[in-house]
Every structure is written in C-alpha cells, then in structure tokens.
mmCIF file of C-alpha atoms in Angstrom:
data_model
loop_
_atom_site.group_PDB
_atom_site.id
_atom_site.type_symbol
_atom_site.label_atom_id
_atom_site.label_comp_id
_atom_site.label_asym_id
_atom_site.label_seq_id
_atom_site.Cartn_x
_atom_site.Cartn_y
_atom_site.Cartn_z
ATOM 1 C CA MET J 68 82.687 110.380 95.745
ATOM 2 C CA SER J 69 84.187 110.134 92.322
ATOM 3 C CA GLU J 70 87.388 108.579 92.024
ATOM 4 C CA VAL J 71 88.403 109.909 88.560
ATOM 5 C CA SER J 72 88.930 113.510 88.712
ATOM 6 C CA THR J 73 88.919 116.156 85.897
ATOM 7 C CA PRO J 74 91.468 118.801 85.369
ATOM 8 C CA GLY J 75 90.935 121.413 87.503
ATOM 9 C CA ALA J 76 89.059 119.901 90.035
ATOM 10 C CA THR J 77 90.351 120.003 93.699
ATOM 11 C CA ALA J 78 90.880 117.201 95.843
ATOM 12 C CA THR J 79 88.644 116.406 98.630
ATOM 13 C CA PRO J 80 90.087 117.204 102.282
ATOM 14 C CA ALA J 81 89.933 113.491 103.142
ATOM 15 C CA ALA J 82 91.959 112.440 99.708
ATOM 16 C CA SER J 83 94.576 115.309 100.458
ATOM 17 C CA ALA J 84 95.055 113.771 104.046
ATOM 18 C CA ALA J 85 95.304 110.157 102.710
ATOM 19 C CA LEU J 86 98.024 111.385 100.257
ATOM 20 C CA ARG J 87 100.073 113.278 102.744
ATOM 21 C CA ALA J 88 100.211 110.021 105.023
ATOM 22 C CA VAL J 89 101.823 108.278 102.146
ATOM 23 C CA PRO J 90 105.817 108.939 102.880
ATOM 24 C CA ARG J 91 108.474 109.462 100.191
ATOM 25 C CA SER J 92 110.014 106.404 98.430
ATOM 26 C CA GLY J 93 113.627 105.793 98.377
ATOM 27 C CA TRP J 94 116.342 103.018 97.874
ATOM 28 C CA HIS J 95 117.126 101.344 101.144
ATOM 29 C CA VAL J 96 119.166 98.298 102.303
ATOM 30 C CA ALA J 97 117.181 95.560 103.745
ATOM 31 C CA THR J 98 118.542 92.829 106.111
ATOM 32 C CA VAL J 99 116.715 89.544 105.860
ATOM 33 C CA ALA J 100 115.574 88.873 109.520
ATOM 34 C CA ALA J 101 113.830 85.806 108.947
ATOM 35 C CA ALA J 102 112.867 83.582 106.059
ATOM 36 C CA ARG J 103 110.601 80.678 106.108
ATOM 37 C CA ARG J 104 108.109 78.663 103.919
ATOM 38 C CA GLU J 105 104.608 80.010 103.504
ATOM 39 C CA THR J 106 103.439 77.627 101.294
ATOM 40 C CA PRO J 107 105.000 74.812 98.985
ATOM 41 C CA ASN J 108 105.616 77.231 96.535
ATOM 42 C CA ALA J 109 106.165 80.583 98.474
ATOM 43 C CA SER J 110 108.396 81.919 101.081
ATOM 44 C CA ARG J 111 107.675 84.553 103.945
ATOM 45 C CA LEU J 112 110.528 87.242 104.458
ATOM 46 C CA GLU J 113 110.662 89.582 107.328
ATOM 47 C CA LEU J 114 113.081 92.324 106.400
ATOM 48 C CA GLU J 115 114.643 95.134 108.689
ATOM 49 C CA VAL J 116 114.890 97.985 106.402
ATOM 50 C CA ASP J 117 117.278 100.683 107.210
ATOM 51 C CA GLY J 118 115.599 104.013 107.000
ATOM 52 C CA TRP J 119 112.057 102.708 106.019
ATOM 53 C CA PRO J 120 109.661 105.235 106.671
ATOM 54 C CA GLY J 121 106.767 103.087 107.220
ATOM 55 C CA ASN J 122 103.972 102.069 104.671
ATOM 56 C CA ALA J 123 100.322 102.026 103.953
ATOM 57 C CA ALA J 124 98.475 98.887 103.695
ATOM 58 C CA GLY J 125 98.584 97.727 99.987
ATOM 59 C CA GLN J 126 101.766 99.371 98.945
ATOM 60 C CA HIS J 127 104.644 97.518 97.277
ATOM 61 C CA LEU J 128 108.469 97.753 96.997
ATOM 62 C CA ASP J 129 110.790 97.033 94.084
ATOM 63 C CA VAL J 130 113.666 94.476 94.924
ATOM 64 C CA ARG J 131 116.882 94.855 93.018
ATOM 65 C CA LEU J 132 119.585 92.164 92.714
ATOM 66 C CA THR J 133 122.899 92.918 91.049
ATOM 67 C CA ALA J 134 125.061 90.041 89.863
ATOM 68 C CA PRO J 135 128.653 90.134 89.892
ATOM 69 C CA ASP J 136 129.086 91.404 86.481
ATOM 70 C CA GLY J 137 126.870 94.278 87.027
ATOM 71 C CA TYR J 138 123.707 92.747 85.511
ATOM 72 C CA THR J 139 120.643 93.907 87.401
ATOM 73 C CA ALA J 140 117.100 92.547 87.831
ATOM 74 C CA THR J 141 114.252 94.547 89.574
ATOM 75 C CA ARG J 142 110.799 93.065 90.425
ATOM 76 C CA SER J 143 107.913 94.414 92.380
ATOM 77 C CA TYR J 144 106.534 92.622 95.409
ATOM 78 C CA SER J 145 103.469 93.584 97.588
ATOM 79 C CA ILE J 146 104.217 94.277 101.165
ATOM 80 C CA ALA J 147 102.127 92.133 103.589
ATOM 81 C CA SER J 148 102.631 94.229 106.583
ATOM 82 C CA SER J 149 101.687 98.130 106.996
ATOM 83 C CA GLY J 150 102.116 100.900 109.757
ATOM 84 C CA PRO J 151 105.343 102.782 111.043
ATOM 85 C CA GLY J 152 108.436 100.971 111.854
ATOM 86 C CA THR J 153 111.427 99.443 109.819
ATOM 87 C CA ARG J 154 110.075 95.951 109.705
ATOM 88 C CA VAL J 155 108.585 94.709 106.725
ATOM 89 C CA THR J 156 106.836 91.499 105.689
ATOM 90 C CA LEU J 157 106.898 90.006 101.967
ATOM 91 C CA ALA J 158 105.527 86.782 100.889
ATOM 92 C CA VAL J 159 106.986 85.764 97.678
ATOM 93 C CA ASP J 160 105.684 83.173 95.260
ATOM 94 C CA LYS J 161 108.209 81.282 92.997
ATOM 95 C CA LEU J 162 107.770 81.647 89.367
ATOM 96 C CA PRO J 163 108.606 79.081 86.940
ATOM 97 C CA ASP J 164 111.933 80.530 85.162
ATOM 98 C CA GLY J 165 111.844 83.634 87.229
ATOM 99 C CA GLU J 166 115.101 85.642 87.598
ATOM 100 C CA VAL J 167 114.464 86.888 91.086
ATOM 101 C CA SER J 168 111.783 84.936 92.898
ATOM 102 C CA PRO J 169 113.704 81.538 92.773
ATOM 103 C CA TYR J 170 116.505 83.456 94.741
ATOM 104 C CA LEU J 171 114.084 85.023 97.202
ATOM 105 C CA VAL J 172 112.117 81.732 97.813
ATOM 106 C CA ASP J 173 114.820 79.243 97.857
ATOM 107 C CA GLU J 174 118.069 80.730 98.346
ATOM 108 C CA VAL J 175 117.983 83.889 100.689
ATOM 109 C CA ARG J 176 118.872 83.088 104.385
ATOM 110 C CA ALA J 177 118.647 85.341 107.577
ATOM 111 C CA GLY J 178 121.321 87.896 107.526
ATOM 112 C CA ASP J 179 121.594 88.241 103.851
ATOM 113 C CA MET J 180 121.112 91.886 102.310
ATOM 114 C CA LEU J 181 118.979 93.185 99.734
ATOM 115 C CA GLU J 182 118.463 96.474 97.806
ATOM 116 C CA VAL J 183 114.809 97.759 98.004
ATOM 117 C CA HIS J 184 112.856 100.673 96.708
ATOM 118 C CA GLY J 185 109.883 101.950 98.374
ATOM 119 C CA PRO J 186 107.272 102.292 99.822
ATOM 120 C CA LEU J 187 105.764 102.556 96.338
ATOM 121 C CA GLY J 188 102.208 103.370 94.828
ATOM 122 C CA ALA J 189 99.462 105.703 96.539
ATOM 123 C CA PHE J 190 96.528 104.261 94.685
ATOM 124 C CA PHE J 191 96.146 100.529 95.515
ATOM 125 C CA VAL J 192 96.048 101.399 99.423
ATOM 126 C CA TRP J 193 93.633 101.304 102.212
ATOM 127 C CA ALA J 194 93.419 103.210 105.352
ATOM 128 C CA PRO J 195 91.057 103.351 108.171
ATOM 129 C CA VAL J 196 87.835 105.274 107.944
ATOM 130 C CA ALA J 197 88.937 107.505 111.019
ATOM 131 C CA GLU J 198 91.637 108.538 108.550
ATOM 132 C CA THR J 199 89.817 108.776 105.204
ATOM 133 C CA GLY J 200 86.138 109.278 106.323
ATOM 134 C CA ASP J 201 85.119 106.835 103.845
ATOM 135 C CA ALA J 202 82.699 104.099 105.281
ATOM 136 C CA ARG J 203 81.693 102.303 102.342
ATOM 137 C CA PRO J 204 82.231 98.558 102.676
ATOM 138 C CA VAL J 205 85.409 97.201 101.403
ATOM 139 C CA GLN J 206 85.625 93.899 99.177
ATOM 140 C CA LEU J 207 88.885 92.236 98.630
ATOM 141 C CA ILE J 208 89.305 89.672 95.969
ATOM 142 C CA ALA J 209 92.267 87.657 95.660
ATOM 143 C CA GLY J 210 93.668 85.161 93.200
ATOM 144 C CA GLY J 211 96.782 83.110 94.620
ATOM 145 C CA SER J 212 99.723 85.213 95.928
ATOM 146 C CA GLY J 213 97.621 88.372 94.862
ATOM 147 C CA VAL J 214 96.284 87.871 98.448
ATOM 148 C CA VAL J 215 99.373 89.667 99.708
ATOM 149 C CA PRO J 216 98.543 93.242 99.671
ATOM 150 C CA LEU J 217 94.715 92.391 100.587
ATOM 151 C CA PHE J 218 96.021 90.600 103.597
ATOM 152 C CA ALA J 219 97.921 93.805 104.741
ATOM 153 C CA MET J 220 94.611 95.641 104.411
ATOM 154 C CA ALA J 221 92.689 93.155 106.299
ATOM 155 C CA GLN J 222 95.168 93.034 109.048
ATOM 156 C CA ALA J 223 95.422 96.792 109.248
ATOM 157 C CA HIS J 224 91.672 97.061 109.307
ATOM 158 C CA GLY J 225 91.557 94.398 112.328
ATOM 159 C CA ASP J 226 94.500 96.215 113.854
ATOM 160 C CA ALA J 227 92.573 99.484 113.669
ATOM 161 C CA ASP J 228 89.427 97.799 115.097
ATOM 162 C CA ASP J 229 88.084 99.522 112.064
ATOM 163 C CA PRO J 230 83.919 99.349 111.883
ATOM 164 C CA VAL J 231 83.870 99.231 107.875
ATOM 165 C CA PRO J 232 82.539 95.905 106.786
ATOM 166 C CA PHE J 233 85.137 93.811 104.990
ATOM 167 C CA ARG J 234 84.924 90.846 103.012
ATOM 168 C CA LEU J 235 87.841 88.951 101.274
ATOM 169 C CA LEU J 236 87.162 86.343 98.554
ATOM 170 C CA TYR J 237 90.254 84.250 98.158
ATOM 171 C CA SER J 238 90.884 81.867 95.087
ATOM 172 C CA ALA J 239 93.630 79.252 95.987
ATOM 173 C CA ARG J 240 94.645 76.219 94.377
ATOM 174 C CA THR J 241 94.425 73.897 97.408
ATOM 175 C CA PRO J 242 94.387 74.310 101.227
ATOM 176 C CA ASP J 243 98.212 74.064 101.344
ATOM 177 C CA ASP J 244 98.471 77.165 98.864
ATOM 178 C CA VAL J 245 96.637 79.409 101.212
ATOM 179 C CA TYR J 246 98.861 82.470 102.391
ATOM 180 C CA PHE J 247 98.409 83.720 105.915
ATOM 181 C CA ALA J 248 96.002 81.023 106.844
ATOM 182 C CA GLY J 249 96.463 81.331 110.489
ATOM 183 C CA GLU J 250 96.265 85.156 110.592
ATOM 184 C CA LEU J 251 93.425 85.215 108.500
ATOM 185 C CA GLN J 252 91.374 83.043 110.705
ATOM 186 C CA ARG J 253 92.332 85.092 113.596
ATOM 187 C CA LEU J 254 90.888 88.097 111.715
ATOM 188 C CA VAL J 255 87.681 86.080 111.120
ATOM 189 C CA GLY J 256 87.117 86.149 114.878
ATOM 190 C CA ALA J 257 88.396 89.385 115.722
ATOM 191 C CA SER J 258 85.992 92.275 116.359
ATOM 192 C CA ALA J 259 86.340 94.468 113.203
ATOM 193 C CA PRO J 260 83.652 92.861 110.951
ATOM 194 C CA PHE J 261 85.656 90.550 108.522
ATOM 195 C CA ARG J 262 84.149 87.698 106.523
ATOM 196 C CA LEU J 263 86.683 85.379 104.578
ATOM 197 C CA ASP J 264 85.433 83.254 101.625
ATOM 198 C CA LEU J 265 87.677 80.551 100.187
ATOM 199 C CA VAL J 266 87.413 79.036 96.739
ATOM 200 C CA TYR J 267 89.615 76.299 95.714
ATOM 201 C CA THR J 268 90.510 75.491 92.220
ATOM 202 C CA ARG J 269 92.285 72.106 92.315
ATOM 203 C CA ARG J 270 91.783 70.498 95.420
ATOM 204 C CA ALA J 271 89.237 71.301 98.248
ATOM 205 C CA PRO J 272 89.480 69.920 101.862
ATOM 206 C CA GLU J 273 87.642 67.127 102.967
ATOM 207 C CA GLY J 274 83.879 67.559 103.168
ATOM 208 C CA TRP J 275 84.257 71.318 101.898
ATOM 209 C CA ARG J 276 80.818 72.799 100.622
ATOM 210 C CA ALA J 277 81.786 72.896 97.035
ATOM 211 C CA PRO J 278 83.855 70.827 94.666
ATOM 212 C CA ALA J 279 87.325 72.377 93.543
ATOM 213 C CA ALA J 280 86.469 74.888 90.609
ATOM 214 C CA ARG J 281 87.526 78.290 89.360
ATOM 215 C CA ILE J 282 85.467 81.538 90.650
ATOM 216 C CA THR J 283 82.593 82.003 88.257
ATOM 217 C CA ARG J 284 80.330 84.999 87.696
ATOM 218 C CA GLU J 285 77.794 83.182 89.877
ATOM 219 C CA THR J 286 80.246 82.296 92.797
ATOM 220 C CA LEU J 287 81.530 85.804 92.461
ATOM 221 C CA GLU J 288 78.153 87.448 92.669
ATOM 222 C CA ALA J 289 76.999 85.284 95.629
ATOM 223 C CA ALA J 290 80.373 85.995 97.719
ATOM 224 C CA VAL J 291 80.797 89.725 97.314
ATOM 225 C CA PHE J 292 78.863 92.909 98.537
ATOM 226 C CA PRO J 293 76.176 93.696 96.267
ATOM 227 C CA ALA J 294 76.684 96.686 94.100
ATOM 228 C CA ALA J 295 73.644 98.341 95.552
ATOM 229 C CA GLU J 296 75.906 98.467 98.728
ATOM 230 C CA GLN J 297 78.429 100.659 96.557
ATOM 231 C CA PRO J 298 81.351 98.741 98.133
ATOM 232 C CA ARG J 299 84.990 99.941 97.164
ATOM 233 C CA VAL J 300 86.472 96.807 95.316
ATOM 234 C CA TYR J 301 90.228 95.876 95.559
ATOM 235 C CA VAL J 302 91.216 93.050 93.123
ATOM 236 C CA CYS J 303 94.613 91.432 92.877
ATOM 237 C CA GLY J 304 96.022 88.601 91.084
ATOM 238 C CA SER J 305 97.306 87.402 87.775
ATOM 239 C CA THR J 306 96.299 89.578 84.792
ATOM 240 C CA GLY J 307 93.878 86.898 83.539
ATOM 241 C CA PHE J 308 92.116 86.542 86.834
ATOM 242 C CA VAL J 309 92.005 90.395 87.405
ATOM 243 C CA GLU J 310 90.418 91.056 84.095
ATOM 244 C CA ARG J 311 87.841 88.244 84.394
ATOM 245 C CA VAL J 312 86.855 89.395 87.746
ATOM 246 C CA ALA J 313 86.893 93.160 86.946
ATOM 247 C CA ASP J 314 84.686 92.442 83.832
ATOM 248 C CA TRP J 315 82.147 90.435 85.770
ATOM 249 C CA LEU J 316 81.941 93.320 88.544
ATOM 250 C CA VAL J 317 81.189 95.730 85.845
ATOM 251 C CA GLU J 318 78.405 93.394 84.568
ATOM 252 C CA LEU J 319 77.100 92.878 87.947
ATOM 253 C CA GLY J 320 76.634 96.842 88.422
ATOM 254 C CA HIS J 321 79.778 97.744 90.334
ATOM 255 C CA ASP J 322 80.971 101.259 89.390
ATOM 256 C CA PRO J 323 84.185 100.906 87.474
ATOM 257 C CA ARG J 324 85.552 104.088 89.600
ATOM 258 C CA SER J 325 84.995 101.943 92.766
ATOM 259 C CA ILE J 326 87.166 99.043 91.445
ATOM 260 C CA ARG J 327 90.910 99.249 92.173
ATOM 261 C CA THR J 328 93.125 96.525 90.278
ATOM 262 C CA GLU J 329 96.697 95.303 90.779
ATOM 263 C CA ARG J 330 97.745 92.807 88.071
ATOM 264 C CA TYR J 331 101.074 90.853 88.464
ATOM 265 C CA GLY J 332 101.343 89.476 85.196
ATOM 266 C CA GLY J 333 101.487 85.841 83.984
ATOM 267 C CA THR J 334 99.969 82.781 85.594
ATOM 268 C CA MET H 166 103.161 89.976 76.020
ATOM 269 C CA GLN H 167 101.197 90.071 79.142
ATOM 270 C CA HIS H 168 100.542 93.675 80.533
ATOM 271 C CA VAL H 169 100.233 94.853 84.211
ATOM 272 C CA ASP H 170 98.651 97.903 85.396
ATOM 273 C CA GLY H 171 100.023 101.329 86.286
ATOM 274 C CA ASN H 172 100.788 100.560 89.804
ATOM 275 C CA ALA H 173 104.038 99.245 88.533
ATOM 276 C CA LEU H 174 105.006 102.635 87.337
ATOM 277 C CA ALA H 175 105.508 103.618 91.098
ATOM 278 C CA GLY H 176 109.086 102.519 91.260
ATOM 279 C CA PRO H 177 110.425 103.227 87.968
ATOM 280 C CA PHE H 178 109.305 106.759 87.718
ATOM 281 C CA ALA H 179 110.034 107.609 91.292
ATOM 282 C CA ASP H 180 113.507 108.430 90.510
ATOM 283 C CA PHE H 181 112.167 111.032 88.017
ATOM 284 C CA PHE H 182 109.130 112.633 89.631
ATOM 285 C CA SER H 183 108.710 114.276 92.764
ATOM 286 C CA PHE H 184 105.081 112.824 93.302
ATOM 287 C CA ASP H 185 103.469 109.420 93.091
ATOM 288 C CA VAL H 186 102.794 108.910 89.454
ATOM 289 C CA THR H 187 100.008 106.201 90.198
ATOM 290 C CA THR H 188 97.389 108.674 91.812
ATOM 291 C CA ALA H 189 98.162 111.431 89.324
ATOM 292 C CA THR H 190 95.448 111.636 86.468
ATOM 293 C CA ALA H 191 96.285 111.927 82.765
ATOM 294 C CA ARG H 192 94.498 112.928 79.736
ATOM 295 C CA CYS H 193 95.088 110.795 76.758
ATOM 296 C CA ASN H 194 96.110 112.450 73.504
ATOM 297 C CA GLY H 195 94.239 109.452 71.470
ATOM 298 C CA CYS H 196 90.573 109.490 72.984
ATOM 299 C CA GLY H 197 90.681 112.268 75.626
ATOM 300 C CA SER H 198 89.822 110.032 78.537
ATOM 301 C CA VAL H 199 91.164 111.052 81.813
ATOM 302 C CA GLY H 200 92.080 108.547 84.600
ATOM 303 C CA GLU H 201 94.791 107.723 87.238
ATOM 304 C CA LEU H 202 98.027 106.449 85.772
ATOM 305 C CA ALA H 203 97.425 103.441 87.917
ATOM 306 C CA ARG H 204 94.613 102.266 85.694
ATOM 307 C CA ALA H 205 96.660 102.492 82.514
ATOM 308 C CA MET H 206 98.238 99.220 80.995
ATOM 309 C CA VAL H 207 101.818 98.814 81.300
ATOM 310 C CA TYR H 208 104.010 96.537 79.212
ATOM 311 C CA ARG H 209 107.600 95.944 80.634
ATOM 312 C CA SER H 210 110.431 94.167 79.070
ATOM 313 C CA GLY H 211 114.127 94.470 78.748
ATOM 314 C CA ALA H 212 113.730 97.157 76.432
ATOM 315 C CA GLY H 213 112.040 99.432 78.597
ATOM 316 C CA THR H 214 108.426 100.448 79.808
ATOM 317 C CA VAL H 215 105.515 101.371 77.621
ATOM 318 C CA VAL H 216 102.405 102.852 79.165
ATOM 319 C CA ARG H 217 99.066 102.478 77.036
ATOM 320 C CA CYS H 218 95.577 104.066 77.725
ATOM 321 C CA SER H 219 93.053 101.632 78.941
ATOM 322 C CA THR H 220 90.416 102.888 77.067
ATOM 323 C CA CYS H 221 91.774 103.254 73.570
ATOM 324 C CA ASP H 222 95.310 101.591 73.686
ATOM 325 C CA HIS H 223 97.088 104.754 72.694
ATOM 326 C CA VAL H 224 100.728 104.798 73.893
ATOM 327 C CA LEU H 225 100.774 107.487 76.834
ATOM 328 C CA ALA H 226 104.418 107.203 77.835
ATOM 329 C CA THR H 227 107.631 105.361 77.399
ATOM 330 C CA LEU H 228 110.722 104.698 79.684
ATOM 331 C CA VAL H 229 114.169 103.349 78.834
ATOM 332 C CA GLU H 230 116.838 103.127 80.997
ATOM 333 C CA THR H 231 120.524 102.087 80.740
ATOM 334 C CA GLY H 232 123.144 102.214 83.255
ATOM 335 C CA ASP H 233 123.537 105.886 83.533
ATOM 336 C CA ARG H 234 120.786 107.422 81.477
ATOM 337 C CA ALA H 235 117.153 107.301 80.981
ATOM 338 C CA TRP H 236 114.734 108.534 78.206
ATOM 339 C CA ILE H 237 111.447 109.372 79.295
ATOM 340 C CA SER H 238 108.522 110.302 76.741
ATOM 341 C CA LEU H 239 105.064 111.495 77.666
ATOM 342 C CA SER H 240 103.920 112.269 73.914
ATOM 343 C CA GLY H 241 100.736 110.567 74.571
ATOM 344 C CA VAL H 242 99.501 112.598 77.239
ATOM 345 C CA SER H 243 98.171 116.338 77.049
ATOM 346 C CA ALA H 244 97.726 116.908 80.548
ATOM 347 C CA ILE H 245 98.867 115.549 83.941
ATOM 348 C CA GLU H 246 96.943 116.464 87.209
ATOM 349 C CA VAL H 247 99.061 116.039 90.506
ATOM 350 C CA ARG H 248 97.395 116.548 93.634
ATOM 351 C CA ARG H 249 99.499 118.637 96.182
ATOM 352 C CA GLY H 250 98.448 117.439 99.747
#
C-alpha cells in the first residue's frame, strides 16, 4: 500500500477508518497528578486532562507556559500513553538552556496546572491490525528521549495483544538513561511478539555483549527487520540521529514511503 | 538552525484548519513532488514557522503569530489533498 497518494486518488477504507479514529484537538487544562524522576535527566508526568478525548499511540501535545508578563512559550511533547480516558503520561527530557523543559522536569509538582493542546498529529501513529488491516511487521528505532512515542506504540501493541511482529531498537547513553525500563522488560515477556534491542552509546552494563558505541549502519542492519520483510518503520530522536538512521535504512533497501520519522531538533 | 519535521505543524495549524495538516498531502510549486506535510522540513523560531519541501528545499508555507493575529502563507503549495473520513 502506498503511503504517498497523488491528488485525486481516494483513501483506502482502512486509512479512512484510522483517520476517523483520531479525535479533534483542542486546548485543555491539565492538572499534574504525579511527577517523578524517570532518569537522572528526565521526569515522568501523569496528567489529568479535563475534556481530553483520548489519543492514538504516537501522538503528541503542545504545552504552553505563560509568564506573569504575558510572555508565552510553547513546546511539543510526545505522549507515552494511548487509548480513551483523560489520563495522559509524558516523559520529559531536560534540555540545557531550555525554556520549558527545566520547569517541567525540576519544578512541576502534583496539583500544578498546565495548558495543553492536543491530541496532535495523525501521521506518526500506530493502531492495531484489527483497526488498520496492515499486518506488516513494525520496526521502532529510538534515539534517547525519542523512545517516548515508540513506547506508546509498543505498549498499545502489548495491550491489544496484537499479532504483528514488533521490534524496538533503542539507543541510550547509559543503563541509567533508559526510559520505561521496567515496562519494556515486561513487554518483552508478554504474548504480543516484541523484541527489544538496546544499544548503549556511553556506558554499557557490566558484561554487556558489545562495548558502548553509537549505532552504525552495520549494527542497524543486524537489529532491524530486513527490507525484504517490508516492515513499517518509525524513527524518533534528535534531528541528526533520525537523518543518519533514515539514510541508512534507504541504503539498506527500505522503501522511503514505509519510513515515518519524528525529529525533535537539537542534541 | 536545526529543523524538525512536519509533525510539528499539527499544533500551530490546528487553530486555523479543520483537518489534521500532517496527513494532508501537498504538491510543491518548486519541484512538483507530492507528499504528506508530516514529511516536510520545519524551521521554528521566535519569528515564526517556515515549512520547506524535503525534496527541493522550496518554501511551502510560513506562519507568523502575534498575540491577537496570525499570517499564513501557502504560496509554495500548488494543491493540498485532504482525506475526508
């Protein structure tokens, strides 16, 4: 199935159903229900969002902070949770010199209120084969905090007991920097087919099978579904990470139309 | 300046369009290529948002917002296809 259509082409029934399943976005008031450390540099926030219509796995929201003088700053954050209900999970990485993330990581406490806009984006999303009819295997590739929307997809896949084979290739600095470490291990043992490949770039655990190193074209090729299996591929990370990985995937024979990317910018 | 991709347009454009712009496909005036806006390159700064074609770098759209007004230009797009569910 082509994912780039030409003007005049009609959507497939499956694509229309997927689009209809994505609710309209809007501005909402969110109350922080819980805030805790996810990694030494990131926090996990549980938000209770008034009027939230639920969201698909992989969607994001925008957080708007307003200073007393009226200055506003808006930033996008991927949502780590999916499904109906008004509870939304974020995992926020603190960016050096950031305007919004240091507040969300270091300052926010349970009971604080935030303005959020969402759910946003119908492109970088995944839904079970029962809804989309798309049975191709799914390869997820995460760099650092780029794992957040991909974790939402893996969790939705496990929750739905979806039979489509899933793999996550996840590049993290050190074992301490792995987001959702416990949840990911549970997904590995769940009945929905899910394989986790961790790559450590700065420090690997004692006795790890490979020294700490960045993903290369060779380690990528060894860990992902081969192009011949026509996987759908979702890549999320820094702009540099995403561009390197996407270029290698195309060199390895993957169809560019089957690769969906989400870049979050710098480092 | 480092770019992100068109997924980031979902929020800023949601206030102005009744459809999700990231899955809409646009045809570039510069090179004629057609693709989802989610695949475009997006440069955001305090001055506004610039959307460029990922094939030829042509400027597809710009968005500038102030407190009570917004300017949207789609001058680099010759057609947009929106899927109605």
